[in-house]
Short mmCIF file of C-alpha atoms in Angstrom, two decimals:
data_model
loop_
_atom_site.label_atom_id
_atom_site.label_comp_id
_atom_site.label_asym_id
_atom_site.label_seq_id
_atom_site.Cartn_x
_atom_site.Cartn_y
_atom_site.Cartn_z
CA MET E 1 4.36 -24.47 0.16
CA SER E 2 7.31 -26.41 -1.19
CA GLY E 3 6.58 -26.41 -4.90
CA ASN E 4 4.07 -26.45 -7.73
CA GLU E 5 2.88 -29.96 -6.96
CA THR E 6 1.55 -28.91 -3.59
CA ILE E 7 -0.01 -25.75 -4.98
CA ASP E 8 -1.49 -27.39 -8.05
CA ALA E 9 -3.38 -30.18 -6.31
CA PRO E 10 -6.04 -27.93 -4.68
CA MET E 11 -6.36 -25.88 -7.87
CA GLU E 12 -7.02 -29.12 -9.78
CA LEU E 13 -9.86 -29.81 -7.34
CA ALA E 14 -11.16 -26.26 -7.84
CA LEU E 15 -11.12 -26.76 -11.63
CA LYS E 16 -13.14 -29.96 -11.23
CA GLU E 17 -15.66 -28.04 -9.13
CA ALA E 18 -15.84 -25.39 -11.86
CA GLU E 19 -16.53 -28.08 -14.47
CA ALA E 20 -19.25 -29.54 -12.27
CA ALA E 21 -20.76 -26.06 -11.85
CA ALA E 22 -20.94 -25.63 -15.64
CA LYS E 23 -22.83 -28.93 -15.90
CA ARG E 24 -25.38 -27.55 -13.42
CA GLY E 25 -25.84 -24.47 -15.62
CA GLU E 26 -23.83 -22.25 -13.28
CA VAL E 27 -21.03 -19.88 -14.32
CA PRO E 28 -18.06 -22.26 -13.98
CA VAL E 29 -16.16 -21.15 -10.90
CA GLY E 30 -14.81 -23.56 -8.30
CA ALA E 31 -13.15 -22.97 -4.94
CA VAL E 32 -11.21 -25.04 -2.42
CA ILE E 33 -10.02 -24.13 1.09
CA VAL E 34 -7.03 -25.90 2.58
CA SER E 35 -5.80 -25.74 6.18
CA ALA E 36 -2.18 -24.98 7.11
CA ASP E 37 -1.44 -28.72 7.30
CA GLY E 38 -2.92 -29.41 3.86
CA GLU E 39 -6.36 -30.71 4.83
CA VAL E 40 -9.11 -29.84 2.34
CA LEU E 41 -11.76 -28.11 4.47
CA ALA E 42 -14.14 -27.18 1.65
CA GLU E 43 -14.52 -27.76 -2.07
CA THR E 44 -17.44 -26.37 -3.99
CA GLY E 45 -18.59 -24.39 -7.00
CA ASN E 46 -21.10 -21.67 -7.82
CA ARG E 47 -24.65 -22.60 -6.79
CA ILE E 48 -26.49 -19.32 -7.45
CA VAL E 49 -29.10 -20.84 -9.76
CA GLU E 50 -29.41 -24.10 -7.83
CA LEU E 51 -29.92 -22.42 -4.45
CA LYS E 52 -31.68 -19.32 -5.85
CA ASP E 53 -29.19 -17.35 -3.73
CA PRO E 54 -27.29 -14.39 -5.21
CA THR E 55 -24.59 -14.80 -2.54
CA ALA E 56 -23.88 -18.45 -3.43
CA HIS E 57 -20.57 -17.80 -5.16
CA ALA E 58 -18.02 -20.61 -4.88
CA GLU E 59 -15.82 -18.59 -2.51
CA VAL E 60 -18.65 -17.65 -0.12
CA LEU E 61 -19.91 -21.24 0.00
CA ALA E 62 -16.38 -22.56 0.58
CA ILE E 63 -15.77 -20.06 3.38
CA ARG E 64 -19.05 -20.99 5.07
CA GLU E 65 -18.27 -24.70 4.68
CA ALA E 66 -14.74 -24.36 6.08
CA ALA E 67 -15.95 -22.18 8.97
CA ALA E 68 -18.58 -24.79 9.85
CA HIS E 69 -15.92 -27.50 9.62
CA LEU E 70 -13.58 -25.64 12.00
CA GLY E 71 -16.35 -24.26 14.22
CA SER E 72 -14.88 -20.78 13.88
CA GLU E 73 -15.69 -17.69 11.83
CA ARG E 74 -11.95 -17.11 11.34
CA LEU E 75 -10.02 -19.35 8.99
CA ILE E 76 -6.60 -18.54 10.42
CA ASP E 77 -3.66 -19.90 8.35
CA CYS E 78 -6.04 -21.33 5.74
CA ASP E 79 -5.63 -20.78 1.99
CA LEU E 80 -8.24 -20.34 -0.75
CA TYR E 81 -7.86 -21.66 -4.29
CA VAL E 82 -10.41 -20.27 -6.74
CA THR E 83 -10.56 -20.52 -10.52
CA LEU E 84 -11.59 -16.87 -11.09
CA GLU E 85 -10.46 -13.59 -9.53
CA PRO E 86 -12.86 -12.89 -6.64
CA CYS E 87 -15.51 -10.16 -6.90
CA ALA E 88 -16.10 -7.44 -4.27
CA MET E 89 -18.51 -9.62 -2.27
CA CYS E 90 -16.07 -12.51 -2.14
CA ALA E 91 -13.04 -10.29 -1.49
CA GLY E 92 -14.91 -8.86 1.51
CA ALA E 93 -15.75 -12.36 2.74
CA ILE E 94 -12.10 -13.47 2.29
CA SER E 95 -10.95 -10.53 4.39
CA PHE E 96 -13.48 -11.18 7.18
CA ALA E 97 -12.52 -14.87 7.20
CA ARG E 98 -8.87 -13.87 7.71
CA LEU E 99 -7.70 -16.24 4.97
CA ARG E 100 -3.90 -16.33 4.71
CA ARG E 101 -3.43 -16.73 0.95
CA VAL E 102 -5.60 -16.52 -2.14
CA TYR E 103 -4.55 -18.35 -5.30
CA TYR E 104 -6.75 -17.52 -8.28
CA GLY E 105 -6.87 -18.72 -11.89
CA ALA E 106 -8.30 -16.35 -14.51
CA GLU E 107 -8.26 -12.60 -14.06
CA ASP E 108 -11.69 -10.91 -14.25
CA PRO E 109 -11.38 -7.36 -15.64
CA LYS E 110 -15.20 -7.04 -15.80
CA GLY E 111 -16.09 -8.06 -12.26
CA GLY E 112 -12.92 -8.77 -10.28
CA ALA E 113 -12.15 -6.81 -7.12
CA VAL E 114 -8.66 -8.03 -6.27
CA ASP E 115 -6.49 -6.80 -9.16
CA ASN E 116 -9.33 -4.93 -10.91
CA GLY E 117 -12.09 -2.47 -10.03
CA PRO E 118 -11.94 -1.55 -6.34
CA CYS E 119 -8.73 -3.61 -5.71
CA PHE E 120 -10.32 -4.19 -2.34
CA PHE E 121 -7.32 -5.59 -0.45
CA HIS E 122 -5.49 -2.29 -1.05
CA GLN E 123 -8.32 -0.13 0.32
CA PRO E 124 -7.81 1.58 3.70
CA THR E 125 -11.19 0.11 4.74
CA CYS E 126 -9.84 -3.45 4.29
CA HIS E 127 -8.60 -4.64 7.67
CA HIS E 128 -7.07 -7.97 6.68
CA ALA E 129 -5.47 -8.62 3.30
CA PRO E 130 -4.32 -12.10 2.28
CA ASP E 131 -1.27 -12.74 0.14
CA VAL E 132 -2.54 -13.02 -3.43
CA TYR E 133 -1.16 -15.18 -6.24
CA GLY E 134 -3.01 -14.74 -9.55
CA GLY E 135 -2.73 -16.64 -12.83
CA LEU E 136 -2.48 -20.15 -11.35
CA SER E 137 -3.93 -22.61 -13.92
CA GLU E 138 -5.19 -19.55 -15.79
CA ALA E 139 -5.56 -21.30 -19.18
CA PRO E 140 -7.94 -24.12 -18.14
CA ALA E 141 -9.88 -21.77 -15.85
CA SER E 142 -10.37 -19.25 -18.69
CA ASP E 143 -11.20 -21.98 -21.21
CA LEU E 144 -14.03 -23.26 -19.01
CA LEU E 145 -15.54 -19.77 -18.77
CA ARG E 146 -15.11 -19.07 -22.49
CA GLN E 147 -16.74 -22.36 -23.49
CA PHE E 148 -19.62 -21.77 -21.08
CA PHE E 149 -20.45 -18.31 -22.41
CA ALA E 150 -19.90 -19.34 -26.07
CA ALA E 151 -22.42 -22.16 -25.63
CA ARG E 152 -24.94 -19.73 -24.10
CA ARG E 153 -24.61 -17.31 -27.04
CA SER E 154 -24.95 -20.00 -29.76
CA MET K 1 -42.72 5.83 -1.11
CA SER K 2 -45.19 8.51 -0.17
CA GLY K 3 -43.52 9.97 2.92
CA ASN K 4 -41.38 9.46 5.97
CA GLU K 5 -43.94 7.27 7.72
CA THR K 6 -43.64 4.60 5.04
CA ILE K 7 -39.86 4.81 4.98
CA ASP K 8 -39.43 4.87 8.75
CA ALA K 9 -41.45 1.76 9.56
CA PRO K 10 -38.95 -0.73 8.04
CA MET K 11 -36.00 1.19 9.54
CA GLU K 12 -37.67 0.89 12.95
CA LEU K 13 -37.78 -2.87 12.43
CA ALA K 14 -34.11 -2.84 11.38
CA LEU K 15 -33.21 -0.93 14.57
CA LYS K 16 -35.04 -3.53 16.66
CA GLU K 17 -33.02 -6.25 14.91
CA ALA K 18 -29.82 -4.32 15.67
CA GLU K 19 -30.80 -4.14 19.36
CA ALA K 20 -31.50 -7.87 19.39
CA ALA K 21 -28.10 -8.51 17.75
CA ALA K 22 -26.34 -6.54 20.50
CA LYS K 23 -28.07 -8.71 23.11
CA ARG K 24 -26.64 -11.78 21.37
CA GLY K 25 -23.14 -10.26 21.59
CA GLU K 26 -23.08 -9.35 17.90
CA VAL K 27 -22.08 -5.97 16.48
CA PRO K 28 -25.52 -4.28 16.44
CA VAL K 29 -26.56 -4.10 12.80
CA GLY K 30 -30.06 -4.94 11.59
CA ALA K 31 -31.52 -5.24 8.10
CA VAL K 32 -34.99 -5.47 6.57
CA ILE K 33 -36.03 -6.15 2.96
CA VAL K 34 -39.37 -4.93 1.70
CA SER K 35 -41.08 -5.79 -1.59
CA ALA K 36 -42.44 -3.15 -3.98
CA ASP K 37 -45.89 -3.50 -2.40
CA GLY K 38 -44.56 -3.07 1.14
CA GLU K 39 -44.39 -6.68 2.29
CA VAL K 40 -41.54 -7.40 4.71
CA LEU K 41 -39.65 -10.28 3.07
CA ALA K 42 -36.80 -10.51 5.58
CA GLU K 43 -35.80 -9.00 8.91
CA THR K 44 -32.64 -10.03 10.66
CA GLY K 45 -29.44 -8.90 12.34
CA ASN K 46 -25.78 -9.89 12.43
CA ARG K 47 -25.26 -13.54 13.37
CA ILE K 48 -21.51 -13.93 12.78
CA VAL K 49 -20.72 -15.17 16.28
CA GLU K 50 -23.92 -17.22 16.63
CA LEU K 51 -23.51 -19.03 13.30
CA LYS K 52 -19.68 -19.00 13.34
CA ASP K 53 -19.97 -17.65 9.80
CA PRO K 54 -17.92 -14.61 8.70
CA THR K 55 -20.43 -13.91 5.91
CA ALA K 56 -23.42 -13.71 8.29
CA HIS K 57 -23.81 -9.94 8.15
CA ALA K 58 -27.37 -8.67 8.51
CA GLU K 59 -27.58 -7.67 4.83
CA VAL K 60 -26.33 -11.02 3.47
CA LEU K 61 -28.72 -12.95 5.73
CA ALA K 62 -31.62 -10.69 4.74
CA ILE K 63 -30.84 -11.09 1.04
CA ARG K 64 -30.67 -14.88 1.38
CA GLU K 65 -33.93 -14.91 3.37
CA ALA K 66 -35.77 -12.69 0.88
CA ALA K 67 -34.46 -14.69 -2.09
CA ALA K 68 -35.68 -17.92 -0.46
CA HIS K 69 -39.04 -16.26 0.21
CA LEU K 70 -39.43 -15.16 -3.43
CA GLY K 71 -37.81 -18.29 -4.92
CA SER K 72 -35.53 -16.10 -7.01
CA GLU K 73 -31.92 -14.95 -6.78
CA ARG K 74 -32.99 -11.50 -8.00
CA LEU K 75 -34.89 -9.20 -5.66
CA ILE K 76 -36.32 -6.99 -8.39
CA ASP K 77 -38.06 -3.84 -7.10
CA CYS K 78 -37.21 -4.71 -3.50
CA ASP K 79 -35.65 -2.27 -1.05
CA LEU K 80 -33.12 -2.84 1.75
CA TYR K 81 -33.12 -0.96 5.06
CA VAL K 82 -29.96 -1.41 7.10
CA THR K 83 -28.78 0.40 10.21
CA LEU K 84 -25.12 0.72 9.08
CA GLU K 85 -23.52 1.59 5.76
CA PRO K 86 -22.86 -1.73 3.98
CA CYS K 87 -19.30 -3.11 3.66
CA ALA K 88 -17.75 -4.36 0.39
CA MET K 89 -19.09 -7.89 0.85
CA CYS K 90 -22.63 -6.65 1.43
CA ALA K 91 -22.45 -4.00 -1.33
CA GLY K 92 -21.47 -6.77 -3.75
CA ALA K 93 -24.36 -8.93 -2.55
CA ILE K 94 -26.79 -5.98 -2.89
CA SER K 95 -25.67 -5.46 -6.47
CA PHE K 96 -26.01 -9.16 -7.40
CA ALA K 97 -29.47 -9.26 -5.80
CA ARG K 98 -30.51 -6.32 -7.99
CA LEU K 99 -32.03 -4.46 -5.04
CA ARG K 100 -33.75 -1.25 -6.10
CA ARG K 101 -32.99 1.02 -3.16
CA VAL K 102 -30.74 0.96 -0.12
CA TYR K 103 -31.60 3.05 2.93
CA TYR K 104 -28.87 3.02 5.55
CA GLY K 105 -28.53 4.57 9.02
CA ALA K 106 -25.02 5.33 10.29
CA GLU K 107 -22.14 6.01 7.94
CA ASP K 108 -19.10 3.73 8.39
CA PRO K 109 -15.87 5.53 7.47
CA LYS K 110 -13.79 2.59 8.75
CA GLY K 111 -15.46 -0.25 6.88
CA GLY K 112 -18.20 1.12 4.61
CA ALA K 113 -18.05 0.52 0.87
CA VAL K 114 -20.97 2.63 -0.37
CA ASP K 115 -19.95 6.21 0.47
CA ASN K 116 -16.50 5.28 1.83
CA GLY K 117 -13.53 3.14 0.79
CA PRO K 118 -14.14 1.52 -2.59
CA CYS K 119 -17.50 3.32 -3.11
CA PHE K 120 -18.43 0.09 -4.86
CA PHE K 121 -21.62 1.21 -6.62
CA HIS K 122 -19.57 3.79 -8.54
CA GLN K 123 -16.99 1.27 -9.77
CA PRO K 124 -17.02 0.30 -13.47
CA THR K 125 -17.01 -3.35 -12.28
CA CYS K 126 -20.38 -2.83 -10.53
CA HIS K 127 -23.10 -3.90 -12.95
CA HIS K 128 -26.17 -2.91 -10.94
CA ALA K 129 -26.26 0.03 -8.56
CA PRO K 130 -29.28 0.68 -6.32
CA ASP K 131 -30.45 4.16 -5.40
CA VAL K 132 -28.85 4.95 -2.05
CA TYR K 133 -30.26 7.06 0.78
CA GLY K 134 -27.89 7.42 3.75
CA GLY K 135 -28.43 8.91 7.20
CA LEU K 136 -31.92 7.51 7.84
CA SER K 137 -32.34 7.10 11.63
CA GLU K 138 -28.63 7.78 11.88
CA ALA K 139 -28.68 8.87 15.56
CA PRO K 140 -30.25 5.73 17.09
CA ALA K 141 -28.24 3.48 14.74
CA SER K 142 -24.97 5.17 15.77
CA ASP K 143 -25.93 5.19 19.46
CA LEU K 144 -26.42 1.43 19.44
CA LEU K 145 -22.97 0.88 17.93
CA ARG K 146 -21.30 3.37 20.28
CA GLN K 147 -22.89 1.79 23.36
CA PHE K 148 -21.91 -1.69 22.19
CA PHE K 149 -18.24 -0.84 21.69
CA ALA K 150 -18.06 1.29 24.85
CA ALA K 151 -19.37 -1.65 26.90
CA ARG K 152 -16.76 -3.95 25.32
CA ARG K 153 -13.93 -1.57 26.17
CA SER K 154 -15.00 -1.04 29.78
#
């Protein structure tokens, strides 16, 4: 990565996917997977309600989409951009997929598993840990979540 | 559950799925989901290699299959039988699916996340924890795994 421009472009796509998820009535989280040479292999958002699938978090769907695209269950040298800190399920999937880097937006003290809760990548039972960069586009990612839950409570 | 007979029948199915997985070249893990009234909603095994999908653990596939069967992302009052202690990814999926009970066979000190590693169901970031019963049909479940890895090393 040479600078913020390169990093920010996939996170912008992930934010758009999060916005689209909110419009579908899903918790607004979006995820994008990019190959080592910058190709977008997957871009998607939460589809738990739509697919009636509790595993249909943005990260899991993006990993499955990128793996199908590459024809491999290992996403070597690929990077994930996601608007919210991944949960335990998604952290496990990230590790199995051998993703190289994870860039996330908003921290999730209630359900996150990267820098909160089990801090999965630091567990001795985690056999591949990506490099993690948190707080990328944190403000718009948090705003989307806050607006979504405020609208649900009103 | 009234006794071992009722409990053992789904675990027998899960063991058969684990055997079938080994024959496909997959790490032999099988999973079965049963509704409150005893209906088998899903029975499957690992399909990571077959589907080229790092998330295709037996538990995740079973949860997705049962959710599709019920038309709901929540598997209320349903129980999971799995031949190996679930990993972090699967423990997260189990929690999101709101499964009532988890019966597992062999413990997994290297990769388990229920009674090992992050012990996810005891984390403050876990918002639904099933009742867990480990060591059910542990010997045949462990034997299958041992044979599989021994054959790979030889």
